[in-house]
Tab-separated table of C-alpha atoms in Angstrom:
chain	number	residue	atom	x	y	z
A	29	GLY	CA	0.132	-0.081	-0.054
A	30	HIS	CA	3.036	2.190	0.175
A	31	ARG	CA	4.569	3.852	-2.867
A	32	VAL	CA	8.056	2.814	-3.278
A	33	VAL	CA	10.536	4.167	-5.780
A	34	PHE	CA	13.863	2.682	-6.503
A	35	LEU	CA	16.602	4.526	-7.870
A	36	THR	CA	19.567	2.897	-9.575
A	37	ASN	CA	22.097	3.401	-12.282
A	38	ARG	CA	22.134	0.072	-13.775
A	39	HIS	CA	21.254	0.031	-17.305
A	40	ASP	CA	19.599	-3.529	-17.028
A	41	ALA	CA	17.170	-2.355	-14.377
A	42	ASP	CA	13.980	-2.836	-16.129
A	43	SER	CA	14.971	-6.526	-16.626
A	44	HIS	CA	14.732	-7.108	-12.920
A	45	SER	CA	11.223	-5.582	-12.020
A	46	ILE	CA	9.863	-5.710	-8.390
A	47	LYS	CA	6.227	-5.981	-7.810
A	48	GLY	CA	5.050	-2.865	-6.281
A	49	VAL	CA	8.306	-0.863	-7.021
A	50	THR	CA	8.862	1.740	-9.570
A	51	ILE	CA	12.171	1.730	-10.729
A	52	HIS	CA	13.922	5.155	-11.923
A	53	ARG	CA	17.461	5.229	-13.319
A	54	TYR	CA	19.940	8.078	-12.614
A	55	GLN	CA	23.165	8.739	-14.583
A	56	ALA	CA	26.281	11.200	-13.630
A	57	HIS	CA	26.792	13.484	-16.541
A	58	ARG	CA	30.481	12.798	-16.487
A	59	SER	CA	33.264	10.966	-14.865
A	60	ALA	CA	35.942	12.363	-12.273
A	61	SER	CA	38.398	14.022	-14.450
A	62	PRO	CA	41.772	12.554	-14.701
A	63	GLU	CA	43.278	15.951	-13.760
A	64	THR	CA	41.795	15.896	-10.488
A	65	HIS	CA	44.484	14.907	-7.770
A	66	LYS	CA	44.281	11.304	-7.322
A	67	TYR	CA	43.544	11.482	-3.582
A	68	LEU	CA	40.489	13.354	-4.223
A	69	GLN	CA	39.245	11.366	-7.381
A	70	SER	CA	36.827	9.260	-5.220
A	71	SER	CA	35.341	12.210	-3.702
A	72	GLU	CA	34.769	14.067	-6.917
A	73	GLU	CA	33.046	10.796	-8.235
A	74	ALA	CA	31.041	10.770	-5.173
A	75	VAL	CA	29.923	14.137	-5.790
A	76	LEU	CA	28.903	13.503	-9.455
A	77	GLN	CA	26.934	10.423	-8.316
A	78	GLY	CA	25.033	12.503	-5.586
A	79	GLN	CA	24.326	15.295	-8.045
A	80	ALA	CA	22.950	12.785	-10.425
A	81	VAL	CA	20.669	11.120	-7.739
A	82	LEU	CA	19.271	14.728	-6.608
A	83	ARG	CA	18.497	15.458	-10.241
A	84	GLU	CA	16.353	12.438	-10.456
A	85	ILE	CA	14.683	12.881	-7.169
A	86	ASN	CA	13.974	16.785	-7.974
A	87	LYS	CA	12.009	15.448	-11.019
A	88	LEU	CA	10.183	13.124	-8.737
A	89	THR	CA	9.418	16.037	-6.244
A	90	THR	CA	8.123	18.309	-8.771
A	91	SER	CA	5.646	15.773	-9.867
A	92	GLY	CA	4.396	15.513	-6.308
A	93	PHE	CA	6.465	12.701	-4.978
A	94	GLN	CA	7.294	13.702	-1.159
A	95	PRO	CA	8.944	10.542	0.411
A	96	ARG	CA	8.766	10.013	4.080
A	97	PHE	CA	11.943	7.756	3.989
A	98	VAL	CA	14.892	7.882	2.003
A	99	ILE	CA	17.488	4.940	2.316
A	100	THR	CA	20.744	5.066	0.554
A	101	HIS	CA	23.873	2.898	0.306
A	102	GLY	CA	26.228	5.073	1.871
A	103	GLY	CA	29.765	5.720	0.702
A	104	MET	CA	29.712	6.312	-2.904
A	105	GLY	CA	27.900	9.653	-2.849
A	106	ILE	CA	24.526	8.522	-3.392
A	107	GLY	CA	23.247	10.083	-0.228
A	108	LEU	CA	25.371	13.278	0.150
A	109	PHE	CA	22.839	15.833	-0.562
A	110	ILE	CA	19.624	14.198	0.244
A	111	LYS	CA	18.818	16.462	3.261
A	112	ASP	CA	19.528	19.566	1.143
A	113	LEU	CA	16.708	18.620	-1.167
A	114	LEU	CA	14.400	16.786	1.330
A	115	PRO	CA	14.892	18.237	4.670
A	116	ASP	CA	11.897	16.933	6.106
A	117	SER	CA	12.303	13.346	4.876
A	118	ILE	CA	13.803	10.742	7.323
A	119	HIS	CA	17.286	9.875	5.637
A	120	ILE	CA	18.627	6.200	6.415
A	121	GLY	CA	22.093	5.619	5.324
A	122	TYR	CA	23.220	1.886	4.978
A	123	PHE	CA	26.841	1.683	5.381
A	124	GLU	CA	29.471	-1.181	4.908
A	125	TRP	CA	33.079	0.078	5.237
A	126	TYR	CA	35.520	2.391	6.553
A	127	PHE	CA	38.842	2.184	5.164
A	128	LEU	CA	41.805	1.829	7.675
A	129	PRO	CA	45.463	1.040	6.810
A	130	SER	CA	45.318	-2.250	8.736
A	131	THR	CA	42.746	-3.680	6.337
A	132	THR	CA	43.386	-1.553	3.116
A	133	ARG	CA	46.681	-3.452	2.601
A	134	HIS	CA	44.885	-6.632	1.817
A	135	LEU	CA	43.359	-4.788	-1.231
A	136	THR	CA	46.758	-3.875	-2.956
A	137	ASN	CA	49.849	-5.772	-4.021
A	138	THR	CA	52.136	-3.047	-2.454
A	139	PHE	CA	51.059	-0.860	0.342
A	140	ASP	CA	53.149	2.550	0.495
A	141	LEU	CA	52.491	5.651	2.086
A	142	ASP	CA	50.840	7.116	-1.154
A	143	ILE	CA	48.208	4.377	-1.385
A	144	GLN	CA	47.702	4.728	2.363
A	145	LEU	CA	46.665	8.627	1.831
A	146	THR	CA	44.609	8.008	-1.338
A	147	SER	CA	42.695	5.241	0.558
A	148	ARG	CA	42.147	7.274	3.716
A	149	LEU	CA	40.694	10.054	1.590
A	150	ARG	CA	38.219	7.713	0.393
A	151	ASN	CA	36.403	8.060	3.644
A	152	LEU	CA	35.625	11.663	3.054
A	153	PRO	CA	32.181	10.987	1.348
A	154	ILE	CA	31.491	8.168	3.808
A	155	LEU	CA	31.961	10.639	6.700
A	156	HIS	CA	29.868	13.360	5.338
A	157	GLU	CA	26.931	10.692	4.560
A	158	LEU	CA	27.217	9.425	7.989
A	159	GLU	CA	27.350	12.712	9.636
A	160	ASN	CA	24.395	14.113	7.827
A	161	CYS	CA	21.953	11.198	7.652
A	162	ASP	CA	19.279	10.711	10.270
A	163	ILE	CA	19.899	7.136	10.934
A	164	ALA	CA	22.695	4.858	9.984
A	165	VAL	CA	22.707	1.039	9.539
A	166	ILE	CA	25.591	-1.307	9.269
A	167	PRO	CA	25.383	-5.165	8.752
A	168	THR	CA	27.606	-6.571	11.227
A	169	GLU	CA	29.606	-5.717	14.669
A	170	TRP	CA	32.973	-6.271	12.639
A	171	GLN	CA	32.134	-3.701	10.143
A	172	LYS	CA	30.880	-1.239	12.735
A	173	GLN	CA	34.268	-1.670	14.536
A	174	GLN	CA	36.174	-0.235	11.471
A	175	PHE	CA	34.590	3.169	12.021
A	176	PRO	CA	35.800	6.041	14.098
A	177	LYS	CA	34.518	5.578	17.648
A	178	GLU	CA	32.894	8.758	17.649
A	179	TYR	CA	30.348	7.568	14.948
A	180	GLN	CA	29.951	3.931	16.378
A	181	ASN	CA	26.974	4.941	18.616
A	182	LYS	CA	25.079	6.128	15.559
A	183	LEU	CA	25.652	3.087	13.532
A	184	LYS	CA	22.694	0.523	14.229
A	185	VAL	CA	23.596	-3.082	13.397
A	186	ILE	CA	20.957	-4.977	11.191
A	187	PHE	CA	22.386	-7.659	9.048
A	188	ASP	CA	21.041	-8.142	5.395
A	189	GLY	CA	19.278	-11.579	6.433
A	190	ILE	CA	19.709	-14.971	5.057
A	191	ASP	CA	16.537	-16.470	3.592
A	192	ARG	CA	16.312	-19.722	5.923
A	193	ASP	CA	13.452	-21.227	3.800
A	194	PHE	CA	16.006	-21.551	0.869
A	195	PHE	CA	19.307	-21.780	2.602
A	196	LYS	CA	18.617	-24.501	4.824
A	197	TYR	CA	19.844	-27.931	5.901
A	198	ARG	CA	18.941	-30.508	3.222
A	199	PRO	CA	15.878	-32.156	4.303
A	200	ASP	CA	16.701	-35.821	3.539
A	201	TYR	CA	20.186	-35.409	4.714
A	202	SER	CA	21.957	-38.677	5.661
A	203	ASN	CA	25.301	-40.338	5.044
A	204	ASN	CA	24.500	-41.186	1.566
A	205	LYS	CA	26.082	-38.452	-0.810
A	206	LEU	CA	23.946	-36.993	-3.506
A	207	SER	CA	24.863	-37.042	-6.939
A	208	ILE	CA	24.223	-33.375	-8.784
A	209	LYS	CA	24.569	-31.736	-11.918
A	210	LEU	CA	25.851	-28.216	-12.022
A	211	ARG	CA	25.386	-25.870	-15.105
A	212	ASP	CA	27.796	-22.960	-15.776
A	213	ARG	CA	25.468	-19.999	-16.068
A	214	ASP	CA	27.786	-18.049	-18.562
A	215	THR	CA	28.611	-21.067	-20.979
A	216	GLY	CA	25.681	-23.453	-20.428
A	217	LYS	CA	28.120	-26.418	-19.869
A	218	LEU	CA	26.874	-29.036	-17.616
A	219	PHE	CA	28.819	-30.865	-14.982
A	220	THR	CA	27.925	-34.011	-13.322
A	221	ILE	CA	29.283	-34.926	-9.859
A	222	ASN	CA	28.321	-38.585	-8.845
A	223	SER	CA	27.572	-39.914	-5.550
A	224	LYS	CA	30.927	-41.718	-5.191
A	225	GLU	CA	33.315	-39.050	-5.672
A	226	LYS	CA	34.961	-36.899	-2.983
A	227	VAL	CA	34.374	-33.234	-3.270
A	228	ILE	CA	36.047	-30.186	-1.981
A	229	SER	CA	34.702	-26.997	-2.727
A	230	TYR	CA	35.242	-23.235	-2.877
A	231	ALA	CA	32.761	-20.520	-4.133
A	232	THR	CA	33.537	-16.981	-4.846
A	233	ARG	CA	32.391	-13.896	-6.799
A	234	GLY	CA	35.790	-13.188	-7.990
A	235	MET	CA	38.954	-15.348	-7.619
A	236	GLU	CA	41.367	-13.248	-6.076
A	237	THR	CA	43.935	-12.794	-2.998
A	238	LEU	CA	41.344	-11.141	-0.811
A	239	ARG	CA	39.198	-14.193	-0.697
A	240	GLY	CA	42.124	-16.904	-0.291
A	241	PHE	CA	42.000	-18.152	-3.828
A	242	PRO	CA	45.614	-18.637	-4.069
A	243	GLU	CA	45.992	-20.384	-0.689
A	244	PHE	CA	43.014	-22.802	-1.850
A	245	MET	CA	44.845	-23.426	-5.292
A	246	ARG	CA	48.291	-24.101	-3.743
A	247	ALA	CA	46.727	-26.791	-1.347
A	248	LEU	CA	45.434	-28.882	-4.336
A	249	PRO	CA	48.397	-30.737	-5.230
A	250	SER	CA	49.010	-31.822	-1.642
A	251	LEU	CA	45.147	-33.083	-1.394
A	252	PHE	CA	45.228	-34.682	-4.748
A	253	GLU	CA	48.154	-36.756	-3.843
A	254	LYS	CA	46.732	-37.990	-0.765
A	255	HIS	CA	43.063	-38.281	-1.962
A	256	HIS	CA	43.024	-40.166	-5.253
A	257	ASP	CA	39.087	-39.926	-5.413
A	258	LEU	CA	38.908	-36.287	-4.889
A	259	LYS	CA	37.652	-33.410	-7.216
A	260	ALA	CA	37.714	-29.854	-6.794
A	261	ILE	CA	34.673	-27.711	-7.549
A	262	ILE	CA	35.424	-24.053	-7.909
A	263	ALA	CA	32.428	-21.714	-8.410
A	264	GLY	CA	32.860	-18.056	-9.495
A	265	ALA	CA	33.971	-15.713	-11.976
A	266	ASP	CA	37.522	-15.539	-13.356
A	267	LYS	CA	37.814	-11.775	-12.176
A	268	ARG	CA	38.765	-9.704	-9.177
A	269	ALA	CA	36.131	-7.974	-7.263
A	270	TYR	CA	38.092	-6.032	-4.697
A	271	SER	CA	41.921	-6.782	-4.710
A	272	TYR	CA	44.668	-6.576	-7.124
A	273	ASP	CA	45.611	-8.448	-10.588
A	274	ALA	CA	47.877	-11.371	-10.762
A	275	PRO	CA	51.487	-10.693	-12.092
A	276	THR	CA	50.818	-12.843	-15.112
A	277	ASN	CA	48.188	-14.013	-17.701
A	278	GLY	CA	46.492	-10.514	-18.046
A	279	GLY	CA	45.681	-10.398	-14.257
A	280	SER	CA	43.815	-13.393	-14.022
A	281	TRP	CA	44.528	-15.299	-10.647
A	282	LYS	CA	42.699	-18.655	-12.079
A	283	LYS	CA	45.426	-18.634	-15.168
A	284	HIS	CA	48.401	-17.731	-12.910
A	285	LEU	CA	47.792	-20.318	-10.303
A	286	LEU	CA	46.942	-23.142	-12.765
A	287	GLU	CA	50.221	-22.353	-14.376
A	288	GLU	CA	52.056	-22.419	-11.083
A	289	ILE	CA	50.586	-25.765	-10.133
A	290	LYS	CA	50.830	-27.220	-13.753
A	291	GLY	CA	52.520	-30.619	-13.590
A	292	GLN	CA	51.711	-31.116	-10.143
A	293	ILE	CA	47.951	-32.129	-10.444
A	294	PRO	CA	45.830	-33.887	-12.980
A	295	LEU	CA	43.810	-30.761	-14.166
A	296	LYS	CA	40.724	-32.942	-15.137
A	297	ARG	CA	40.031	-33.352	-11.486
A	298	ILE	CA	39.544	-29.464	-10.951
A	299	ILE	CA	36.153	-28.313	-12.268
A	300	PHE	CA	35.333	-24.734	-12.694
A	301	THR	CA	31.789	-24.022	-12.956
A	302	GLY	CA	31.605	-20.454	-13.426
A	303	LEU	CA	28.765	-18.508	-11.961
A	304	LEU	CA	26.015	-20.782	-10.659
A	305	THR	CA	22.218	-20.049	-10.158
A	306	TYR	CA	21.219	-19.902	-6.390
A	307	GLU	CA	19.657	-23.431	-6.679
A	308	ASP	CA	22.939	-25.025	-8.280
A	309	TYR	CA	25.029	-23.025	-5.443
A	310	ARG	CA	22.867	-24.563	-2.848
A	311	ASP	CA	23.204	-28.060	-4.106
A	312	LEU	CA	27.150	-27.728	-4.112
A	313	LEU	CA	26.878	-26.661	-0.643
A	314	TRP	CA	24.725	-29.713	0.303
A	315	ARG	CA	26.820	-32.159	-1.773
A	316	SER	CA	30.532	-30.888	-0.728
A	317	ASP	CA	32.381	-33.096	1.547
A	318	LEU	CA	34.422	-29.795	2.616
A	319	HIS	CA	33.572	-26.468	1.611
A	320	CYS	CA	36.215	-23.695	1.948
A	321	TYR	CA	35.563	-19.903	3.062
A	322	PHE	CA	38.743	-18.053	3.151
A	323	THR	CA	39.151	-14.161	3.419
A	324	ARG	CA	41.326	-11.513	4.627
A	325	PRO	CA	39.826	-8.996	7.150
A	326	TYR	CA	37.353	-7.328	4.991
A	327	VAL	CA	33.669	-7.104	4.540
A	328	THR	CA	32.376	-10.833	5.235
A	329	SER	CA	31.072	-12.675	2.303
A	330	TRP	CA	27.172	-13.459	2.315
A	331	SER	CA	28.477	-16.962	1.194
A	332	LEU	CA	29.833	-17.669	4.471
A	333	PHE	CA	26.478	-17.021	6.182
A	334	GLU	CA	24.688	-19.038	3.333
A	335	SER	CA	27.004	-21.850	3.534
A	336	ALA	CA	26.736	-22.231	7.322
A	337	ALA	CA	22.806	-21.870	7.064
A	338	CYS	CA	22.940	-24.929	4.626
A	339	GLY	CA	25.007	-26.802	7.217
A	340	ALA	CA	27.863	-27.178	4.792
A	341	ARG	CA	30.989	-28.922	6.281
A	342	LEU	CA	33.107	-25.902	6.365
A	343	ALA	CA	36.870	-25.010	6.590
A	344	ILE	CA	37.279	-21.464	7.647
A	345	ASN	CA	40.372	-19.316	8.050
A	346	LYS	CA	40.419	-17.417	11.452
A	347	CYS	CA	40.264	-13.797	11.581
A	348	PRO	CA	38.083	-10.990	12.671
A	349	ALA	CA	35.909	-10.981	9.713
A	350	THR	CA	34.922	-14.580	10.413
A	351	GLU	CA	34.469	-14.428	14.163
A	352	ASN	CA	30.872	-14.809	15.870
A	353	ILE	CA	28.999	-16.204	12.648
A	354	VAL	CA	29.432	-19.938	12.863
A	355	ASP	CA	29.348	-22.140	15.998
A	356	LYS	CA	33.218	-22.532	16.531
A	357	LYS	CA	32.957	-26.071	17.119
A	358	SER	CA	31.263	-27.107	14.185
A	359	VAL	CA	33.889	-26.074	11.561
A	360	ILE	CA	37.654	-26.606	10.787
A	361	TRP	CA	39.776	-23.376	11.407
A	362	VAL	CA	42.717	-22.445	9.355
A	363	ASN	CA	45.486	-20.190	9.377
A	364	LEU	CA	45.579	-18.282	5.993
A	365	ASP	CA	49.234	-17.314	6.441
A	366	ASN	CA	50.438	-20.835	6.776
A	367	GLN	CA	50.061	-22.932	3.719
A	368	SER	CA	51.463	-26.420	5.215
A	369	GLU	CA	48.699	-25.996	7.999
A	370	ILE	CA	46.180	-25.343	5.535
A	371	ASN	CA	47.115	-28.337	3.562
A	372	ASP	CA	47.145	-30.602	6.529
A	373	LYS	CA	44.058	-29.506	7.974
A	374	LEU	CA	41.901	-29.868	4.706
A	375	SER	CA	43.280	-33.129	4.073
A	376	ALA	CA	42.278	-34.343	7.534
A	377	GLY	CA	38.823	-32.781	7.171
A	378	LEU	CA	38.312	-34.920	4.001
A	379	GLU	CA	39.530	-37.970	5.835
A	380	GLN	CA	37.164	-37.528	8.819
A	381	ASN	CA	33.352	-37.187	8.796
A	382	VAL	CA	33.111	-33.436	9.210
A	383	GLN	CA	30.111	-32.394	11.235
A	384	GLN	CA	27.304	-29.903	9.387
A	385	SER	CA	28.228	-26.464	10.491
A	386	ARG	CA	25.827	-24.230	12.462
A	387	LEU	CA	25.040	-20.708	11.748
A	388	LEU	CA	24.655	-18.765	14.719
A	389	PRO	CA	21.142	-17.094	15.613
A	390	GLY	CA	20.280	-13.688	14.457
A	391	PHE	CA	21.274	-13.792	10.821
A	392	ASP	CA	18.013	-15.031	9.405
A	393	LEU	CA	15.953	-12.525	6.940
A	394	THR	CA	12.999	-12.873	9.419
A	395	THR	CA	14.973	-11.196	11.994
A	396	SER	CA	16.326	-8.698	9.826
A	397	LEU	CA	12.784	-7.449	8.537
A	398	GLU	CA	11.553	-7.336	12.052
A	399	LYS	CA	14.543	-5.024	13.166
A	400	TRP	CA	13.835	-2.784	9.836
A	401	GLN	CA	10.185	-2.560	10.717
A	402	ILE	CA	11.007	-1.562	14.302
A	403	LEU	CA	13.372	0.983	13.196
A	404	LEU	CA	11.130	2.643	10.493
A	405	ASN	CA	8.205	2.631	13.082
A	406	GLU	CA	10.190	4.133	15.652
A	407	ALA	CA	11.648	6.651	13.365
A	408	LEU	CA	8.031	7.706	12.220
A	409	GLN	CA	6.826	8.255	15.665
A	410	LYS	CA	9.679	10.572	16.685
A	411	SER	CA	9.281	12.621	13.426
């Protein structure tokens, strides 16, 4: 019964319609100038995004649209000027990250003073949006802790929410393994994993250092040598989403690492599925004998929450980003900076009957929606 407008700069937005939601597009009139000081290019880009959003909102307001709430994804400039045009609307900023040297160093190959200063000034639009929004939301306590202490009290933790009706323990789970078929979403190629094969899996949006892809690949020669019936299933795109390019093969970490371990492993036992549908991805989590989630300290992937919700048998690297999410006793913990330990613990995990992981309470979609409803209603009552 409410009027909901979704603003996006995606060109394919119309192909992803949402019932009851009107979609409008905004577009910046130019990109940041290459002549702008590089420390400030992200700030200029944020200003251009904020202007573009404001122009589109202004069109809506002139046609009589006066929103009670405006919710923006903070940090990229989208919410910079909301209160200037809509002083009476309640502006909620949804924030994800604040750049600190201790975590930014994992995003770059070399971390010198110049890069540190560049990354630190990426916080300028983030701080401005955080300062000027009425309410601020952030998904996890870990992400909240990255922000200056002066702002942490303003940030309310509401996780995005995992759909436990979909990501759930397999109802007919038993010791009998599944035989599954996985289809590469990009190529259409079909892969069959039979019930007799042993499977170690890894799933990612982009194959890169931030998510421990090199460490996973470097473990395979040792694992294949000890487990002759093993297959490695790797789901995801051959790209980097956050961190830096590989030193060879046009920046592809997939090609670089395959070349590095060439001759040490039978390549036919590694299956790259590409991107998967949610259904195939869930089947992989259900089928895997050991699923690996690795990350450097950064925003924790949804895939960790999803795999734990499915009861996947998990190997996780211990770091601040992976704490307080999964029952500690239900997974295998590894040190991402100790390759021999990774090799040994993954091998041991494949030999033993690893128990199903358990996602800690509070990360389900129902809880998330309840918290959002309380937040919105309380904001309306105070306005």
